[in-house]
Amino acid sequence: MDAKVRVRFAPSPTGGLHLGGVRTVLFNYLFAKHNNGEFILRIEDTDQTRFVSGAEQYIQDTLAWCGLVPDESPLHGGPYGPYRQSERKAMYKEYADKLIEQGNAYYAFDTPEDLDAKRKEIPNFQYSLTHRMGMKNSLSLSKEVVDELLKNNTPYVIRIKVPENEEVSLEDVIRGHVSFDTNMVDDKVLLKADGMPTYHLAVVVDDHLMKITHAFRGEEWLPSAPVHVLLWKYLFGLDKMPKWAHLPLILKPDGNGKLSKRDGERLGFPVFAMDWFDPNTNNTTIGFKERGFLPEAFVNLLAMLGWNDGTDKEMYTMDELIAGFSLDRVHKGGAKFDYEKAKWFNAEWIKKMDNDKLAGLVQPFFDKEGIEVHDPAYLVKVIGLVKERCHLLPDFITQSSFYFKAPTEIDTSSIAPKWDAKKSDFFKALAKIYSSKIASGIITEPAVELEAAFKELVAKHELKAGELMLPFRIMLVGSKFGPGVFEIVEAIALKNTIERIEYSLQLLS
RNA sequence: GGAGCGUUCGACUAAGGGUUAGGUCACCUCCCUUUCACGGAGGUAAUACGGGUUCGAAUCCCGUACGCUCUACCA
């Protein structure tokens, strides 16, 4: 019987989580849940120099927003902790020592300056069998010298000793058989001079200790996979190694190459899941959440970048994704990110979502804009009226602010050219009728009745409705958009309607 | 330079030897709408190239081109 499925997402806390990262989390999560397995978050904070405070919290917050909550993590705990690699430092040394004992790793005393010099001196320098005997390490130096260096606390790193003339291969779940000639792979550093492991040692040790069954990561890791396979072979046995799946990259929309934060800034769309404030630069990078994306839409669109179920279906809930997900339908090739399509997904999700729920999400955007909502029920109603013309949550501001306050800008230039005294008289009469209704206690009326009354008055003034609808709309909305004119009147009520007519009349006179 | 991976409309993708190569976004046209959207109906548009294998290839094989990733005491 197969062991319980356990997968992990292992980011380093160096900044905001970008699209590719979240998609990796998503696939991990979907695979785990599809197989009744567990999803673990492990923080790879072994690089002290790149650590950014707040980044780990940000990652947890992002996963929570997306609904991709881990079963085990630094925050949630779990039986295989600690879940921060910096807190597991001692464990790695043990395995590095074991490798040395086995003869599969060695001490290297070259300083970073030595290495720089070598790389300059020898084009395409590789720390591997071709050059390692010319370097300063426990393979090239005598035992006495090495012992002496160690005794004097000379800084050293531990490197893997990659074997000669072997083929290392793995069965990637997505790519199939992938193989490498060991003569082409170099002796990667396993343990750094500060005693911290590099990624290479840490993934293998932690995946083993945390009983990971399937290891997903971006395609950019494929070239270093042979090192990991070798490590598994030396340390725990190939039969214990998790199944690898190297996910396709998410590419920039124009040209080629991996999507970067820079592309988002250049092209005007978010790349991070949520706003990321970098404490080192004091800069905030915009996120999908703050741009007004729904988490449901964000997850949905990410899932469609590199996976599909073989049908034409594009709209998926998380549960549907979990039910339908399978690795053999994940693509090999990268997918270019298309912001227009992303917005389309969001628009579809806005249309699908309950007005009540939407109201709660729109409210913060209104608050920020200073639009006051006195009656929550009114907001819900308005949202229902305008939701189908909104792609992003902030669109609700432009699409519905006139329901809450009179428009500040009136597009009189669209009225003025065809404006005359007859039309002016008409609107004065209309306002008068509305006033008298208010006087008799009527606050508002159904749109159909308003329209009928309007047309009656139009006929009386010997005008055409078509000439008056647009001016009326602009008086109410400020511009040429929005739901039906009389639906708007019904919603904002007679009193506001009169005020807006009168204000516009003033501007036009 | 080396190694690895990849390549279907502009973009995301379907078709796992037999379809007029399908769907969605974007774009265009029309309808609906006395506005803008939504919705509906159409349209433009693709198998990188060259060889095989086969009755038959987007699909299998080989080569070429192009692209990407990696080539750090970063992940």
XYZ file of C-alpha atoms (C1' of nucleotides) in Angstrom:
584
model
C 0.000 0.000 0.000
C 1.203 3.470 -0.826
C 2.069 5.870 1.932
C -0.205 8.799 2.505
C 0.396 11.560 0.001
C 2.399 14.417 1.461
C 3.526 17.411 -0.547
C 5.238 20.617 0.361
C 5.674 24.159 -0.807
C 9.051 25.467 0.209
C 9.557 29.155 -0.486
C 12.365 31.297 0.798
C 11.117 34.360 2.642
C 12.746 36.961 0.456
C 9.801 38.963 -0.834
C 6.301 38.847 -2.230
C 4.824 35.653 -3.601
C 4.451 35.894 -7.315
C 2.130 34.202 -9.783
C 4.425 31.290 -10.444
C 4.859 30.684 -6.742
C 1.158 30.715 -6.021
C 0.528 28.411 -8.948
C 3.064 25.984 -7.515
C 1.249 26.139 -4.187
C -2.049 25.572 -5.961
C -0.884 22.456 -7.777
C 0.601 21.117 -4.571
C -2.619 21.783 -2.741
C -4.879 20.361 -5.445
C -2.798 17.230 -5.737
C -2.758 16.735 -1.978
C -6.466 17.271 -1.533
C -7.360 15.200 -4.569
C -5.495 12.319 -2.983
C -6.643 12.925 0.566
C -3.120 13.879 1.400
C -1.389 16.583 3.363
C 0.021 19.888 2.254
C 2.973 21.283 4.148
C 4.495 24.736 4.140
C 8.212 24.764 4.854
C 10.141 27.989 5.034
C 13.554 27.809 3.382
C 15.350 30.561 5.222
C 18.875 29.259 4.968
C 20.213 32.318 3.238
C 20.740 34.785 6.038
C 21.735 37.529 3.636
C 18.515 37.487 1.676
C 16.107 37.106 4.551
C 13.427 39.805 4.606
C 11.368 40.301 7.709
C 7.658 40.073 7.150
C 8.002 37.819 4.151
C 7.021 34.683 6.023
C 3.917 36.304 7.429
C 3.115 37.551 3.958
C 3.314 34.022 2.590
C 0.957 32.730 5.253
C -1.450 35.605 4.622
C -1.375 34.989 0.901
C -2.123 31.305 1.281
C -4.983 32.160 3.610
C -6.403 34.665 1.129
C -6.255 32.096 -1.647
C -7.833 29.437 0.508
C -4.734 27.250 0.265
C -4.183 26.678 3.927
C -1.417 24.216 4.800
C -1.974 21.291 7.125
C 1.447 21.796 8.654
C 3.531 24.967 8.745
C 5.541 27.158 11.114
C 2.239 28.762 12.070
C 0.085 25.639 12.307
C 2.746 23.351 13.678
C 2.711 19.624 12.991
C 4.490 16.380 13.840
C 7.490 16.956 11.591
C 8.629 20.390 12.722
C 10.241 22.704 13.024
C 9.109 23.976 9.669
C 11.755 26.654 9.303
C 15.047 25.414 7.967
C 16.998 27.879 10.062
C 15.662 26.018 13.101
C 16.768 22.681 11.700
C 20.395 23.658 11.201
C 21.867 20.860 13.314
C 20.124 18.142 11.329
C 21.809 19.014 8.061
C 25.322 18.884 9.457
C 24.724 15.335 10.538
C 23.901 14.234 7.017
C 26.724 16.231 5.512
C 29.110 14.441 7.852
C 27.621 11.128 6.877
C 28.293 11.902 3.231
C 31.886 12.710 4.028
C 32.318 9.464 5.886
C 30.868 7.600 2.931
C 33.246 9.374 0.590
C 30.422 11.042 -1.285
C 31.303 14.522 -0.141
C 34.431 16.431 0.770
C 35.670 19.565 2.485
C 36.596 22.511 0.305
C 38.617 25.426 1.591
C 38.563 27.689 -1.432
C 37.544 31.218 -0.560
C 34.942 33.032 -2.630
C 37.838 35.091 -4.000
C 39.674 31.940 -5.060
C 36.589 30.806 -6.921
C 36.078 34.153 -8.591
C 39.651 34.117 -9.757
C 39.285 30.605 -11.149
C 36.132 31.473 -13.008
C 37.896 34.412 -14.603
C 40.952 32.388 -15.444
C 39.204 29.351 -16.872
C 36.298 29.918 -19.229
C 33.284 27.773 -18.342
C 34.895 26.778 -15.079
C 33.088 23.992 -13.271
C 33.914 22.727 -9.813
C 33.851 19.113 -10.945
C 36.127 16.241 -11.767
C 37.949 18.215 -14.421
C 39.073 20.878 -12.001
C 38.515 19.722 -8.454
C 41.997 18.297 -8.038
C 43.362 21.722 -8.836
C 41.389 23.277 -6.008
C 41.942 23.434 -2.300
C 39.969 20.556 -0.809
C 40.172 17.279 1.061
C 40.480 15.407 -2.226
C 43.483 17.296 -3.501
C 45.219 17.997 -0.180
C 46.930 15.445 2.031
C 45.157 14.212 5.104
C 47.644 16.020 7.336
C 47.045 19.348 5.683
C 43.297 18.906 5.828
C 43.372 17.959 9.495
C 45.528 20.969 10.193
C 43.149 23.295 8.339
C 40.157 21.897 10.184
C 41.941 22.132 13.511
C 42.659 25.805 12.883
C 39.006 26.480 12.158
C 39.686 27.403 8.573
C 36.369 28.201 6.973
C 35.209 25.415 4.718
C 32.225 24.228 2.767
C 31.165 20.681 2.098
C 30.728 19.710 -1.518
C 29.136 16.664 -3.042
C 31.554 14.440 -4.910
C 29.760 13.773 -8.147
C 30.814 10.392 -9.574
C 32.496 9.943 -12.906
C 30.881 8.442 -16.016
C 27.511 7.658 -14.612
C 24.066 8.335 -15.860
C 21.707 9.814 -13.320
C 18.066 9.829 -14.226
C 14.660 10.414 -12.812
C 11.108 9.767 -13.870
C 9.503 13.160 -13.796
C 5.739 12.844 -13.455
C 5.225 15.568 -16.027
C 8.207 15.131 -18.312
C 8.872 11.436 -18.184
C 12.398 10.064 -18.250
C 15.068 12.735 -17.812
C 18.698 11.798 -17.647
C 22.041 13.459 -17.064
C 25.650 12.547 -17.573
C 27.430 12.980 -14.245
C 30.503 14.285 -16.021
C 28.438 17.366 -16.780
C 27.290 18.079 -13.264
C 29.448 19.958 -10.837
C 30.241 19.438 -7.183
C 27.593 21.631 -5.627
C 28.103 23.102 -2.203
C 25.999 21.244 0.333
C 26.940 22.985 3.537
C 28.003 26.601 3.554
C 30.810 28.105 5.595
C 28.300 29.483 8.070
C 27.077 25.975 8.769
C 23.804 26.432 6.949
C 22.859 23.958 4.258
C 22.302 25.029 0.701
C 18.991 24.293 -0.949
C 20.408 21.085 -2.383
C 21.104 19.402 0.922
C 18.134 20.928 2.699
C 15.446 19.763 0.258
C 16.649 16.230 0.296
C 17.041 15.982 4.053
C 13.774 17.733 4.813
C 11.759 15.913 2.185
C 12.965 12.704 3.737
C 12.402 13.728 7.321
C 8.989 15.166 6.526
C 8.007 12.059 4.593
C 7.271 13.928 1.401
C 5.915 11.626 -1.293
C 5.696 14.040 -4.234
C 7.992 16.984 -4.781
C 6.765 19.753 -7.062
C 8.819 22.751 -8.054
C 9.394 25.068 -10.976
C 11.068 23.868 -14.129
C 14.089 26.026 -13.347
C 15.150 23.323 -10.895
C 15.468 20.583 -13.450
C 19.171 21.164 -14.176
C 20.061 20.618 -10.530
C 17.881 17.545 -10.157
C 20.782 15.110 -10.670
C 22.425 16.476 -7.526
C 19.268 15.757 -5.575
C 18.892 12.289 -7.022
C 22.494 11.521 -6.111
C 21.924 12.758 -2.592
C 18.860 10.588 -2.223
C 20.832 7.621 -3.440
C 23.655 8.230 -0.950
C 21.565 9.189 2.032
C 18.225 7.435 2.026
C 17.942 5.197 -1.006
C 16.346 5.834 -4.354
C 13.327 3.746 -3.430
C 12.464 6.340 -0.774
C 12.804 9.298 -3.093
C 9.639 11.307 -3.710
C 8.242 11.479 -7.207
C 9.422 14.655 -8.876
C 7.254 16.952 -10.915
C 8.851 19.975 -12.532
C 6.133 22.492 -13.315
C 6.136 24.657 -16.434
C 7.029 28.303 -16.013
C 4.684 31.254 -16.226
C 6.026 33.525 -18.938
C 5.815 37.243 -19.597
C 3.000 38.262 -21.994
C 5.258 39.866 -24.546
C 8.419 38.296 -25.803
C 9.725 35.276 -23.984
C 11.088 34.460 -20.591
C 9.975 33.997 -17.050
C 7.452 36.511 -15.765
C 9.081 38.910 -13.346
C 8.002 41.640 -10.985
C 9.575 44.066 -13.407
C 7.257 42.942 -16.245
C 4.232 43.762 -14.146
C 5.494 47.249 -13.446
C 6.376 47.750 -17.070
C 3.058 46.483 -18.430
C 0.825 47.755 -15.644
C -0.493 44.646 -13.966
C 0.186 42.910 -10.676
C 2.527 39.982 -10.401
C 2.317 39.414 -6.664
C -0.743 37.864 -5.067
C -1.116 40.649 -2.514
C 0.491 44.018 -1.943
C 4.062 43.531 -0.843
C 5.744 46.179 1.213
C 9.482 45.791 1.116
C 10.947 47.067 4.382
C 14.375 47.437 2.785
C 13.327 49.750 0.009
C 10.105 51.118 1.486
C 8.416 50.289 -1.780
C 5.055 48.637 -2.137
C 4.435 46.306 -5.036
C 0.807 46.002 -6.020
C -1.007 42.693 -5.644
C -3.965 40.999 -7.272
C -5.971 41.282 -4.088
C -5.617 45.045 -3.846
C -6.215 45.450 -7.553
C -9.651 44.028 -6.899
C -9.371 40.368 -7.787
C -11.514 37.799 -6.059
C -9.510 34.929 -4.586
C -11.824 32.495 -6.358
C -10.983 34.106 -9.685
C -7.286 34.298 -8.912
C -7.120 30.611 -8.101
C -9.251 29.753 -11.104
C -7.109 31.652 -13.588
C -3.902 30.291 -12.131
C -5.169 26.745 -12.434
C -5.827 27.270 -16.124
C -2.232 28.327 -16.693
C -0.703 24.947 -17.363
C -3.557 22.609 -16.634
C -6.974 21.694 -17.992
C -9.234 18.719 -17.678
C -9.526 18.034 -21.383
C -12.921 19.688 -21.766
C -13.940 23.222 -22.683
C -14.736 24.060 -19.084
C -12.902 27.120 -17.798
C -14.770 28.190 -14.696
C -13.868 26.118 -11.690
C -14.511 26.331 -7.981
C -11.795 25.086 -5.671
C -13.782 21.907 -5.034
C -14.114 21.258 -8.740
C -10.399 21.791 -9.195
C -9.626 19.370 -6.408
C -11.952 16.789 -7.887
C -10.613 17.144 -11.406
C -6.926 17.738 -10.866
C -4.377 15.301 -12.157
C -0.715 15.692 -12.894
C -0.821 13.973 -16.238
C -2.851 16.862 -17.587
C -0.240 19.429 -16.581
C 1.599 20.833 -19.571
C 5.269 20.681 -20.299
C 5.536 24.055 -21.980
C 5.376 27.414 -20.225
C 2.296 29.608 -20.394
C 2.324 33.304 -21.146
C 0.329 35.330 -18.691
C -2.488 37.370 -20.245
C -3.890 40.104 -18.023
C -6.976 40.584 -20.215
C -7.972 36.995 -19.731
C -7.242 37.287 -16.036
C -9.692 40.174 -15.830
C -12.250 38.161 -17.741
C -12.046 35.421 -15.126
C -12.597 37.992 -12.421
C -15.588 39.501 -14.218
C -17.137 36.055 -14.505
C -16.608 35.448 -10.823
C -18.110 38.813 -9.912
C -21.208 37.933 -11.921
C -21.416 34.592 -10.148
C -20.984 35.890 -6.636
C -23.787 36.792 -4.211
C -24.498 40.514 -3.966
C -24.267 40.321 -0.185
C -20.825 38.835 -0.273
C -19.742 41.261 -2.962
C -20.943 44.183 -0.842
C -18.576 43.181 1.919
C -15.678 43.094 -0.521
C -16.562 46.336 -2.257
C -17.023 48.294 0.958
C -13.282 48.736 1.654
C -12.774 50.161 -1.816
C -15.602 52.623 -1.194
C -14.131 53.565 2.178
C -10.814 54.308 0.582
C -12.552 56.464 -1.999
C -14.572 58.302 0.625
C -17.926 57.129 -0.662
C -20.321 56.891 2.239
C -22.819 54.089 2.378
C -25.639 54.806 4.802
C -27.790 51.807 4.078
C -26.084 48.437 3.588
C -29.169 47.050 1.881
C -28.970 49.862 -0.658
C -25.364 48.946 -1.425
C -26.375 45.340 -2.012
C -29.111 46.462 -4.360
C -26.804 48.769 -6.318
C -24.221 46.038 -6.642
C -26.825 43.842 -8.243
C -27.590 46.649 -10.683
C -24.026 47.253 -11.867
C -22.085 44.038 -11.230
C -22.200 42.797 -14.786
C -20.248 45.769 -16.013
C -17.400 45.362 -13.506
C -14.221 43.444 -14.155
C -12.376 44.390 -10.996
C -13.688 45.420 -7.608
C -12.649 49.102 -8.021
C -14.846 49.219 -11.118
C -17.732 49.382 -8.676
C -16.524 52.845 -7.723
C -16.758 54.245 -11.232
C -19.825 52.219 -12.098
C -21.890 53.070 -9.056
C -20.624 56.132 -7.200
C -23.496 58.191 -8.699
C -25.920 56.059 -6.714
C -24.408 57.408 -3.523
C -23.536 60.974 -4.374
C -24.178 63.434 -7.173
C -21.592 63.252 -9.951
C -18.930 65.915 -9.592
C -18.197 66.147 -13.296
C -21.069 66.617 -15.715
C -20.280 65.943 -19.334
C -22.135 69.020 -20.584
C -20.160 69.049 -23.804
C -22.176 66.012 -24.899
C -25.428 67.881 -24.253
C -24.698 71.508 -25.122
C -24.464 71.299 -28.936
C -28.080 70.194 -29.274
C -29.387 72.015 -26.257
C -32.195 74.539 -26.602
C -34.934 76.312 -24.650
C -37.506 73.622 -25.442
C -35.420 70.954 -23.814
C -34.612 73.179 -20.929
C -38.332 73.791 -20.399
C -38.993 70.103 -20.530
C -36.602 69.318 -17.704
C -37.917 72.204 -15.644
C -41.384 70.723 -16.041
C -40.121 67.262 -15.160
C -38.518 68.542 -11.983
C -41.740 70.282 -11.124
C -43.758 67.098 -11.503
C -41.317 65.240 -9.288
C -41.541 68.001 -6.697
C -45.273 67.737 -6.534
C -45.016 63.996 -6.088
C -42.678 64.509 -3.173
C -45.128 67.014 -1.755
C -47.771 64.320 -1.769
C -45.505 61.978 0.132
C -44.057 59.950 -2.740
C -40.348 59.310 -2.325
C -39.769 57.233 -5.405
C -41.612 55.177 -7.992
C -40.994 51.997 -9.958
C -38.950 52.472 -13.120
C -41.785 51.488 -15.447
C -44.081 54.130 -14.025
C -41.374 56.755 -14.152
C -40.760 55.923 -17.772
C -44.439 56.100 -18.668
C -44.792 59.478 -16.986
C -41.652 60.711 -18.684
C -42.954 59.745 -22.121
C -46.255 61.338 -21.464
C -44.519 64.580 -20.677
C -42.316 64.229 -23.755
C -45.415 63.967 -25.934
C -46.955 66.972 -24.278
C -43.872 69.026 -25.069
C -43.875 67.748 -28.649
C -40.363 66.385 -28.320
C -38.776 63.018 -29.011
C -37.744 60.761 -26.143
C -34.560 59.889 -27.989
C -33.354 63.479 -27.753
C -33.916 63.624 -24.033
C -32.741 60.297 -22.718
C -29.059 61.049 -23.142
C -29.195 64.501 -21.519
C -31.196 63.014 -18.658
C -28.657 60.242 -18.210
C -25.772 62.675 -18.157
C -27.534 64.806 -15.571
C -27.920 61.791 -13.305
C -24.695 59.924 -13.952
C -22.392 62.640 -15.212
C -21.488 60.653 -18.276
C -22.644 58.151 -20.885
C -22.795 54.858 -19.049
C -24.731 52.902 -16.473
C -27.966 50.970 -16.133
C -31.358 52.127 -17.449
C -32.121 55.788 -16.738
C -35.373 55.099 -14.917
C -33.850 52.344 -12.841
C -31.381 54.931 -11.671
C -34.118 57.415 -10.864
C -35.975 54.729 -8.954
C -32.891 53.938 -6.925
C -31.680 57.431 -6.100
C -35.273 58.652 -5.545
C -37.058 61.789 -6.672
C -35.347 64.288 -4.425
C -31.854 63.527 -5.683
C -33.115 63.426 -9.220
C -34.499 66.929 -8.957
C -31.282 68.247 -7.487
C -29.244 66.768 -10.282
C -31.573 68.116 -12.961
C -31.426 71.575 -11.466
C -27.678 71.528 -11.107
C -27.221 70.560 -14.743
C -29.745 73.124 -15.882
C -27.629 75.742 -14.192
C -24.500 74.534 -15.950
C -26.253 74.582 -19.303
C -27.819 78.010 -19.034
C 30.064 27.888 -24.534
C 27.780 23.481 -21.931
C 23.636 20.733 -20.030
C 18.487 20.121 -19.575
C 13.656 21.322 -21.104
C 10.205 23.123 -24.504
C 7.414 24.600 -29.494
C -1.038 24.158 -32.157
C -4.636 30.840 -33.969
C -1.799 37.375 -31.121
C -2.749 34.726 -25.878
C -4.662 30.287 -22.816
C -5.676 25.641 -24.723
C -8.640 20.812 -27.065
C -7.822 16.819 -30.413
C -3.190 10.607 -26.923
C -2.633 7.803 -35.740
C -8.455 8.949 -39.132
C -12.454 15.908 -37.254
C -13.844 21.028 -42.591
C -7.839 21.111 -36.351
C -12.622 22.585 -31.597
C -13.372 26.112 -27.307
C -12.123 30.650 -24.440
C -9.683 35.774 -24.109
C -8.460 39.723 -27.354
C -9.846 41.873 -32.174
C -13.781 42.822 -36.205
C -19.156 42.701 -37.974
C -24.246 42.326 -36.841
C -28.483 41.836 -33.222
C -30.290 43.435 -28.371
C -29.865 48.139 -25.689
C -32.911 55.732 -26.988
C -26.073 55.207 -22.939
C -22.036 51.901 -21.396
C -21.794 47.090 -20.381
C -23.975 42.144 -20.170
C -26.140 38.718 -23.498
C -26.896 36.519 -28.538
C -25.259 35.435 -33.844
C -21.210 35.472 -37.095
C -15.984 36.545 -38.726
C -10.395 36.922 -38.961
C -6.664 33.671 -37.149
C -2.611 28.038 -35.720
C -0.059 22.495 -35.955
C 8.162 26.118 -36.289
C 10.942 23.694 -40.528
C 12.824 19.236 -43.080
C 12.967 14.161 -43.426
C 11.103 9.427 -42.223
C 7.358 5.279 -40.224
C 2.146 4.536 -41.919
C -3.309 3.374 -46.262
C -3.473 7.704 -43.006
C 0.687 12.117 -38.628
C -0.536 18.063 -34.805
C -0.096 13.188 -32.561
C 5.300 8.132 -33.293
C 10.900 8.450 -34.797
C 15.245 11.380 -36.512
C 17.446 15.961 -37.739
C 17.344 21.388 -37.987
C 15.772 26.045 -36.270
C 14.089 28.971 -32.533
C 13.051 29.861 -27.432
C 13.558 29.138 -22.292
C 15.863 27.495 -17.682
C 20.247 26.435 -15.174
C 25.450 26.876 -15.219
C 26.536 31.067 -6.963
C 28.955 29.302 -0.079
C 20.561 32.322 -3.982
C 16.519 29.736 -3.873
